[in-house]
Amino acid sequence: MEYTEKVLEYFRNPRNMGKMENPDGVGRVGNPVCGDVMEISIRVKDNRIEDIKFETFGCGAAIATSSVVTELARGKTLEEAEKITNQQVVEFLGGLPPVKKHCSLLAEEGLKAAIADYRARQARKKAG
Amino acid sequence: MIYLDYNATTPCDRRVLEAMEPFLKERFENPSSLYRGSRENKKAIEQARQQVARLLSCAPEEIFFTSGGTEADNWAIKSTAWALREKGNHIITSSIEHHAVLNTCAFLVKQGFRITYLPVSAEGIVDLEVLKKAISRETILVTIMHANNEIGTIQPLTEIAGLLKEKGILFHTDAVQTAGKLPLSVKELGVDMLSLSGHKFYGPKGVGALYVRKGWRLPPLLHGGEQEHGRRAGTENVAGIVGLGEAARLAKEEMAEEAVRVRALRDKLEEKIRQSVPEVIFNGHREKRLYNTANLCVKYVEGESMLLHLDFEGICASSGSACTSGSLEPSHVLLALGLPHEVAHGSLRFSLGKYSTESDVEAVAAVLPEIVAKLRAMSPLWPKER
Ligand SMILES: Cc1ncc(COP(=O)(O)O)c(C=O)c1O
């Protein structure tokens, strides 16, 4: 199986890795049984993703794609970030082995889950 | 490069290469032809047959050369199944076999054979009582590996053979991981067929052998010319066979000493990991296992990510994680031990060999704790508050 240099680089030196104190939204996707879990946390200011972090249990592709999706989303408005697709993540990395495509999907879903969680929290705040 | 993946394959011994070289160059004649060079090459094959026979303490006529372990397994299982179909359609194997056996059995299921996959204990050993109960009047073949390639656990073949003999059921073993590593006697093991592979003990790839006990006329799998007494057609891989023979000779001479040295290194590696990496599970029976194999699960991290970091440090190892198997399931062997999926995903295998040194062990011990710490720091499963 071949990883591109870019995948290896993001795996080795992942950007935006770590836990966030008091995030505004958190998305956790995947399942330890399947071998990958991603958690993406966002801080939102004026409808923009001001800060974003990830934690991942998984293979090289899982770690690289979660890091890349955080890079792509940082500074974007929520609406822009929601449009980020796994295909963009794959293209950014210069390709992924076919068996690893699901990792990029998980990264996309993780980001969407974090945004959805943020929106749900906002809705609750308004209501409560 | 620090190579700790000897169960995957081994480098050719220099002496094996030297023995092979003439057959890749000037001694190219077809061993089935009539002229002198051919007769000499035929002799070289027969010498290799003796060398392999000595490794297994059997007669040379009981050794048949194949293209490797996979072919030997396929041949033993398929040809036995087809030959004895009238007698019964039931085959017993274990749940931790190599895919060469498992997928051959799966293929036979499609042809109406019934397969029982024996469970194993948490240490990876088959239970004789369960085997006894699985045997039926329909059972024609039992195929159970000698040592497992992932965890190294060694099965009680002699005891199993004892159970089968009285019932007249044929017994095959995949000894690909023990041939050349352990002293083997097919008589003592009590098997009717045994597979081995050259590249697992410093011979070349693409060559192996099947031992077939005298008295069991296993029909051929490959039909064609009269090579191997008509039992395995195809112009012989002369260089490969000569290399396999030389590897067998060297193994027989040197394995006792190697075993002591490699076991000490393996034990040291395990001890160092035990001391420096928390939350690690060591897999496989503590005593009844290959002296060169260390298999462990590092909790809260995934195997492939550890392998990649080890590779960055120039260390070659392997893992039974789903990501390295190209499927979504982690190793069937680790799951058969009863390990939860998420733990099995974090497996690492170090398998040592002839060229492994103290400094290889030190190198792993120097980098593994940091690699694990780094990956755990980014794992959402790792309880960070402790
Ligand atoms: C236990 C076992 N059986 C069979 C094989 C297949 O042997 P070969 O690679 O020679 O086909 C291997 C190694 O890959 C093995 O470890």
XYZ file of C-alpha atoms and ligand atoms in Angstrom:
530
model
C 0.000 0.000 0.000
C 1.307 3.389 -1.014
C 0.849 6.600 0.896
C 1.796 9.879 -0.759
C 4.548 12.000 0.791
C 1.869 14.448 1.847
C -0.055 11.780 3.773
C 3.115 10.712 5.538
C 3.991 14.325 6.303
C 0.562 15.042 7.835
C 0.671 11.762 9.699
C 4.086 12.512 11.098
C 3.496 16.164 11.924
C -0.241 16.543 12.287
C -1.518 20.132 12.419
C -4.200 21.094 14.952
C -3.823 17.963 17.033
C -4.970 17.940 20.626
C -7.744 18.623 23.044
C -9.602 21.933 23.179
C -10.607 23.610 26.414
C -14.313 24.510 26.420
C -15.073 23.954 22.748
C -18.244 25.384 21.222
C -18.936 22.170 19.317
C -17.590 18.623 19.301
C -18.105 15.873 16.747
C -17.127 12.314 17.487
C -17.414 9.796 14.678
C -16.233 6.275 13.982
C -16.067 3.297 16.279
C -13.172 1.708 18.166
C -14.442 -1.683 17.005
C -13.781 -0.636 13.419
C -10.382 0.759 14.275
C -10.926 4.470 13.853
C -12.426 7.185 16.023
C -12.150 10.891 15.283
C -13.089 13.751 17.540
C -13.169 17.254 16.097
C -13.655 20.302 18.335
C -14.401 23.804 17.132
C -14.477 27.286 18.586
C -16.766 29.638 16.685
C -16.665 33.412 16.613
C -18.921 35.555 14.430
C -20.045 32.460 12.537
C -16.437 31.578 11.687
C -14.355 28.618 12.824
C -11.805 30.498 14.849
C -10.067 27.449 16.279
C -10.287 23.755 15.485
C -8.594 20.678 16.897
C -8.757 16.944 16.390
C -7.979 13.738 18.219
C -7.806 10.470 16.322
C -7.427 6.796 17.097
C -6.669 5.121 13.818
C -4.301 4.354 11.001
C -1.987 6.711 9.151
C -4.704 7.811 6.750
C -7.161 8.449 9.577
C -4.695 10.727 11.336
C -3.643 12.556 8.164
C -7.184 13.126 6.893
C -8.443 14.423 10.234
C -5.555 16.860 10.388
C -6.187 18.034 6.825
C -9.891 18.578 7.365
C -9.100 20.838 10.314
C -6.683 22.813 8.146
C -9.285 23.206 5.416
C -11.962 24.337 7.873
C -9.961 26.770 9.948
C -11.068 30.386 9.402
C -14.024 29.388 7.249
C -17.617 30.339 7.933
C -19.797 27.487 9.130
C -21.585 27.406 5.795
C -18.287 27.202 3.910
C -16.928 24.549 6.245
C -20.011 22.433 5.873
C -19.369 22.218 2.159
C -15.925 20.645 2.591
C -16.001 17.154 1.092
C -13.883 14.099 1.552
C -12.855 14.491 -2.074
C -11.193 17.810 -1.228
C -9.337 16.117 1.609
C -8.161 13.342 -0.701
C -7.071 15.845 -3.361
C -5.199 17.910 -0.784
C -3.271 14.765 0.189
C -2.471 13.889 -3.409
C -4.625 10.760 -3.237
C -5.328 7.918 -0.837
C -5.166 4.157 -1.341
C -8.682 2.900 -2.226
C -9.046 0.946 1.040
C -8.423 4.189 2.930
C -11.087 6.305 1.274
C -13.412 5.697 4.206
C -10.963 7.595 6.446
C -11.497 10.756 4.413
C -15.268 10.271 4.676
C -14.933 9.973 8.426
C -12.993 13.258 8.502
C -15.749 15.000 6.555
C -18.395 13.532 8.843
C -16.408 14.531 11.939
C -16.318 18.161 10.866
C -20.022 18.149 10.003
C -20.807 16.544 13.360
C -18.870 19.256 15.187
C -20.762 21.993 13.345
C -24.084 20.247 13.960
C -23.217 19.990 17.652
C -22.395 23.708 17.710
C -25.739 24.556 16.111
C -27.616 22.292 18.510
C -25.938 23.966 21.463
C -26.842 27.411 20.089
C -30.426 26.353 19.603
C -30.581 25.072 23.166
C -29.108 28.326 24.451
C -31.732 30.333 22.589
C -34.509 28.103 23.802
C -33.262 27.891 27.367
C 17.483 -1.111 8.399
C 16.396 -3.041 11.462
C 14.495 -6.061 10.231
C 12.213 -7.702 12.788
C 9.729 -9.396 10.497
C 11.275 -12.837 10.025
C 7.892 -14.564 10.196
C 6.889 -12.678 7.049
C 10.038 -13.685 5.232
C 13.758 -14.054 5.765
C 16.730 -12.925 3.727
C 18.531 -15.662 1.829
C 21.580 -16.991 3.619
C 24.732 -16.165 1.668
C 25.588 -19.882 1.481
C 22.154 -20.596 0.027
C 22.729 -17.982 -2.655
C 26.080 -19.500 -3.489
C 24.568 -22.964 -3.782
C 21.882 -21.616 -6.118
C 24.002 -19.439 -8.332
C 25.285 -22.054 -10.808
C 21.707 -23.130 -11.516
C 20.741 -19.593 -12.444
C 23.734 -19.354 -14.733
C 25.492 -22.172 -16.542
C 23.636 -25.177 -15.085
C 20.370 -24.351 -16.815
C 19.623 -27.746 -18.397
C 16.188 -29.246 -17.925
C 16.503 -32.016 -15.335
C 14.152 -34.201 -17.373
C 16.397 -34.248 -20.437
C 18.840 -36.955 -21.309
C 22.280 -35.321 -21.523
C 24.834 -35.147 -18.818
C 24.074 -31.616 -17.581
C 20.458 -32.625 -17.107
C 21.386 -35.752 -15.196
C 23.633 -33.668 -12.966
C 20.808 -31.248 -12.309
C 18.497 -34.130 -11.504
C 21.095 -35.274 -8.998
C 21.178 -31.823 -7.458
C 17.420 -32.029 -6.960
C 17.720 -35.431 -5.352
C 20.404 -34.149 -3.022
C 18.098 -31.308 -1.994
C 15.338 -33.838 -1.416
C 17.618 -35.691 0.977
C 18.514 -32.511 2.786
C 14.866 -31.622 3.290
C 14.068 -35.200 4.300
C 16.774 -35.023 6.958
C 15.247 -31.831 8.318
C 11.971 -33.714 8.874
C 13.470 -37.133 9.675
C 11.648 -38.822 6.838
C 12.519 -40.688 3.649
C 13.448 -38.634 0.574
C 10.646 -40.312 -1.417
C 8.199 -38.690 0.971
C 9.253 -35.148 -0.042
C 7.624 -33.367 -2.990
C 8.779 -29.935 -4.060
C 6.212 -27.210 -4.602
C 6.124 -23.498 -5.344
C 5.884 -22.717 -1.639
C 3.802 -23.102 1.465
C 0.595 -21.970 -0.181
C 0.765 -24.606 -2.889
C 1.679 -27.316 -0.384
C -1.353 -26.411 1.757
C -3.661 -26.255 -1.265
C -2.409 -29.566 -2.571
C -2.685 -31.442 0.712
C -6.162 -30.186 1.496
C -7.832 -30.128 -1.925
C -6.424 -33.386 -3.203
C -7.229 -35.190 0.025
C -10.748 -33.788 0.042
C -11.372 -34.764 -3.562
C -9.789 -38.199 -3.201
C -11.816 -39.130 -0.128
C -15.087 -37.511 -1.099
C -16.787 -40.915 -1.249
C -15.775 -41.553 2.332
C -16.977 -38.290 3.817
C -17.214 -34.557 3.360
C -16.078 -33.230 6.712
C -12.785 -31.424 7.367
C -11.594 -30.081 10.704
C -9.207 -27.166 10.992
C -8.514 -24.423 13.505
C -9.768 -20.864 13.570
C -6.228 -19.452 13.537
C -4.829 -21.016 10.367
C -2.983 -19.066 7.707
C -5.154 -17.901 4.818
C -3.514 -20.529 2.621
C -5.476 -23.077 4.667
C -8.539 -21.014 5.590
C -9.319 -19.866 2.082
C -8.697 -23.335 0.682
C -11.258 -24.650 3.149
C -13.655 -21.840 2.256
C -13.302 -22.839 -1.388
C -14.170 -26.436 -0.539
C -17.311 -25.316 1.277
C -18.624 -24.146 -2.079
C -18.170 -27.684 -3.327
C -20.259 -29.181 -0.580
C -17.633 -29.915 2.039
C -18.356 -29.147 5.663
C -15.617 -27.439 7.666
C -15.303 -27.234 11.439
C -13.126 -24.392 12.684
C -11.882 -25.344 16.133
C -11.787 -22.512 18.628
C -8.588 -21.823 20.542
C -7.915 -20.867 24.145
C -6.926 -17.323 25.094
C -3.332 -18.527 24.644
C -4.095 -19.786 21.150
C -4.115 -23.549 21.719
C -6.768 -25.919 20.353
C -8.639 -27.997 22.894
C -8.350 -31.754 22.369
C -11.752 -32.373 23.940
C -13.412 -30.032 21.479
C -11.575 -31.739 18.650
C -12.737 -35.143 19.867
C -16.333 -33.975 19.856
C -15.986 -32.462 16.404
C -14.882 -35.729 14.824
C -17.661 -37.538 13.018
C -17.918 -40.547 10.746
C -17.776 -38.102 7.867
C -14.423 -36.632 8.917
C -11.748 -37.298 6.315
C -9.053 -34.768 7.157
C -7.795 -32.698 10.042
C -5.487 -29.810 9.176
C -3.991 -27.868 12.059
C -0.956 -25.638 11.833
C 2.138 -26.391 13.862
C 3.016 -22.870 14.982
C 0.974 -19.785 14.291
C 2.655 -17.103 12.194
C 1.237 -14.194 14.190
C 1.447 -15.257 17.824
C 3.836 -18.197 17.543
C 1.721 -20.575 19.615
C 2.632 -24.230 19.041
C -0.142 -26.812 18.797
C -0.003 -30.260 20.450
C 0.276 -32.149 17.154
C 1.444 -35.443 18.675
C -1.583 -35.597 20.946
C -3.901 -34.685 18.091
C -2.343 -37.358 15.897
C -2.955 -39.874 18.682
C -6.656 -39.101 18.558
C -6.849 -39.423 14.793
C -4.766 -42.531 14.267
C -7.249 -44.916 15.856
C -9.988 -43.452 13.678
C -7.973 -43.557 10.482
C -8.396 -39.848 9.764
C -5.656 -38.167 7.749
C -3.712 -35.383 9.439
C -2.051 -32.461 7.690
C -0.079 -29.685 9.313
C 1.101 -26.345 7.992
C 4.581 -26.292 9.493
C 5.691 -23.263 7.500
C 6.603 -21.412 10.701
C 8.383 -24.280 12.444
C 10.317 -25.960 9.620
C 13.878 -24.749 9.958
C 13.171 -23.222 13.369
C 12.418 -26.305 15.479
C 13.700 -29.851 15.262
C 10.923 -31.730 13.481
C 10.259 -35.408 13.162
C 7.186 -36.276 11.138
C 7.058 -39.668 12.858
C 7.000 -38.094 16.298
C 4.465 -35.500 15.240
C 2.369 -38.281 13.745
C 1.287 -36.318 10.700
C 0.474 -37.735 7.262
C 1.250 -34.516 5.414
C 3.311 -31.463 6.302
C 3.824 -28.187 4.417
C 6.957 -26.096 4.553
C 8.275 -23.038 2.749
C 11.840 -22.069 1.855
C 11.668 -18.343 2.397
C 10.821 -18.677 6.069
C 14.196 -20.183 6.895
C 16.751 -18.331 4.809
C 15.960 -20.123 1.552
C 14.527 -18.507 -1.573
C 10.924 -17.467 -2.104
C 8.654 -19.441 -4.394
C 9.817 -22.871 -3.314
C 8.561 -25.211 -0.640
C 7.734 -28.826 -0.072
C 4.996 -31.150 0.978
C 5.827 -34.225 3.006
C 3.429 -37.054 2.190
C 3.732 -40.180 4.330
C 4.597 -43.325 2.428
C 1.376 -45.281 2.068
C -0.839 -42.260 1.437
C -1.081 -41.800 -2.318
C -2.090 -38.181 -2.447
C -3.301 -37.459 -5.999
C -1.640 -34.574 -7.825
C -3.077 -31.084 -7.807
C -1.076 -29.977 -10.844
C -1.350 -32.247 -13.851
C 1.188 -32.315 -16.648
C 4.613 -33.892 -17.005
C 6.056 -36.710 -14.979
C 8.123 -34.570 -12.605
C 8.096 -35.525 -8.910
C 7.053 -39.070 -9.870
C 3.994 -37.706 -11.589
C 2.736 -36.172 -8.375
C 3.595 -32.558 -9.117
C 3.968 -31.600 -12.751
C 6.071 -28.741 -14.067
C 9.741 -28.270 -14.889
C 11.495 -28.086 -11.570
C 12.624 -24.804 -10.065
C 16.118 -26.243 -9.849
C 17.853 -23.243 -8.333
C 15.048 -22.792 -5.828
C 15.021 -26.456 -4.881
C 18.800 -26.500 -4.444
C 18.484 -23.364 -2.308
C 15.767 -24.966 -0.224
C 17.966 -28.025 0.271
C 20.921 -25.959 1.378
C 18.707 -23.915 3.705
C 17.421 -27.166 5.220
C 20.965 -28.434 5.726
C 22.073 -25.212 7.399
C 18.974 -25.073 9.580
C 19.500 -28.618 10.780
C 23.084 -27.827 11.729
C 22.574 -24.421 13.250
C 19.066 -24.234 14.681
C 19.871 -25.462 18.181
C 22.371 -22.697 18.782
C 20.217 -20.098 17.041
C 17.220 -20.992 19.154
C 19.042 -20.184 22.383
C 20.420 -16.900 21.103
C 17.211 -15.680 19.479
C 15.045 -16.668 22.432
C 17.228 -14.579 24.745
C 16.885 -11.585 22.422
C 13.117 -12.010 22.106
C 12.691 -12.312 25.861
C 14.772 -9.210 26.358
C 12.672 -7.279 23.851
C 9.463 -8.301 25.591
C 10.865 -7.405 28.986
C 11.972 -3.987 27.815
C 8.575 -3.261 26.311
C 6.847 -4.498 29.440
C 8.909 -2.093 31.519
C 8.626 0.961 29.300
C 5.153 0.870 27.737
C 2.109 0.795 30.027
C -1.132 -0.998 29.143
C 0.287 -3.626 26.842
C -1.098 -7.136 26.426
C 1.283 -9.897 25.356
C -0.323 -12.494 23.119
C 0.293 -16.199 22.705
C 1.111 -18.995 25.112
C 4.054 -17.999 27.293
C 5.952 -21.293 26.928
C 4.420 -23.205 24.035
C 5.379 -20.785 21.314
C 8.083 -19.959 18.813
C 11.203 -18.577 20.429
C 11.504 -15.789 17.876
C 8.038 -14.252 18.034
C 6.746 -11.407 20.193
C 3.155 -10.320 19.649
C 1.539 -7.605 21.698
C -1.412 -5.282 21.738
C -0.861 -1.679 22.692
C -4.146 -0.404 23.998
C -5.707 2.842 22.703
C -3.550 3.029 19.564
C -3.863 1.482 16.142
C -1.288 -0.908 14.725
C -0.605 0.633 11.347
C 0.158 4.014 12.868
C 2.783 2.372 15.088
C 4.254 0.529 12.098
C 4.569 3.774 10.145
C 6.431 5.453 12.988
C 8.663 2.398 13.391
C 9.313 2.544 9.649
C 10.352 6.210 9.978
C 12.971 4.907 12.436
C 14.056 2.227 9.982
C 12.417 -0.601 11.906
C 10.404 -3.261 10.044
C 7.687 -5.030 12.029
C 4.113 -6.072 11.343
C 0.630 -5.823 12.762
C -2.629 -7.706 12.663
C -4.644 -4.518 12.531
C -7.396 -4.232 9.938
C -5.528 -1.454 8.206
C -2.573 -3.661 7.440
C -4.648 -6.599 6.301
C -6.470 -4.549 3.692
C -9.812 -5.443 5.212
C -11.972 -3.853 7.851
C -11.500 -6.674 10.335
C -8.433 -7.043 12.510
C -6.525 -10.337 12.441
C -8.721 -13.422 12.735
C -6.038 -14.925 14.948
C -6.229 -12.186 17.564
C -10.020 -12.219 17.485
C -9.963 -16.003 17.981
C -8.026 -15.408 21.198
C -11.049 -13.491 22.436
C -9.437 -10.053 22.247
C -11.889 -7.202 21.693
C -11.711 -5.622 18.235
C -10.384 -2.310 19.523
C -7.513 -4.082 21.281
C -6.737 -6.315 18.310
C -6.436 -3.193 16.139
C -3.438 -2.208 18.259
C -1.332 -5.286 17.644
C 2.355 -5.382 16.859
C 4.458 -8.366 15.912
C 8.209 -8.480 16.156
C 9.709 -11.671 14.793
C 13.438 -12.150 15.170
C 15.948 -14.284 13.342
C 19.455 -15.206 12.463
C 20.692 -11.685 11.785
C 18.943 -10.022 14.722
C 21.224 -8.449 17.273
C 21.208 -6.939 20.709
C 21.326 -3.490 19.156
C 18.133 -4.202 17.154
C 16.355 -4.891 20.417
C 17.833 -1.755 21.959
C 16.687 0.299 18.993
C 13.070 -0.805 19.385
C 13.207 -0.257 23.133
C 14.577 3.230 22.517
C 11.815 4.412 20.190
C 8.658 2.426 20.945
C 7.717 4.161 24.233
C 7.844 7.570 22.535
C 5.906 6.392 19.510
C 3.181 4.982 21.731
C 3.097 8.105 23.888
C 2.799 10.328 20.836
C -0.062 8.290 19.368
C -1.841 8.000 22.693
C -1.613 11.754 23.127
C -3.716 12.104 19.982
C -6.053 9.211 20.736
C -9.518 10.175 21.972
C -9.710 6.750 23.608
C -6.711 7.203 25.876
C -7.889 8.320 29.325
C -5.693 11.400 29.697
C -6.603 12.361 33.241
C -4.760 9.516 34.904
C 1.770 -20.407 8.511
C 1.973 -20.087 7.075
N 1.448 -20.874 6.132
C 1.625 -20.626 4.830
C 2.343 -19.544 4.384
C 2.491 -19.315 2.915
O 3.739 -19.738 2.447
P 4.294 -19.196 1.046
O 4.546 -17.751 1.229
O 5.549 -19.982 0.812
O 3.267 -19.488 0.021
C 2.909 -18.682 5.347
C 3.686 -17.483 4.985
O 3.333 -16.602 4.259
C 2.724 -18.961 6.719
O 3.226 -18.169 7.658
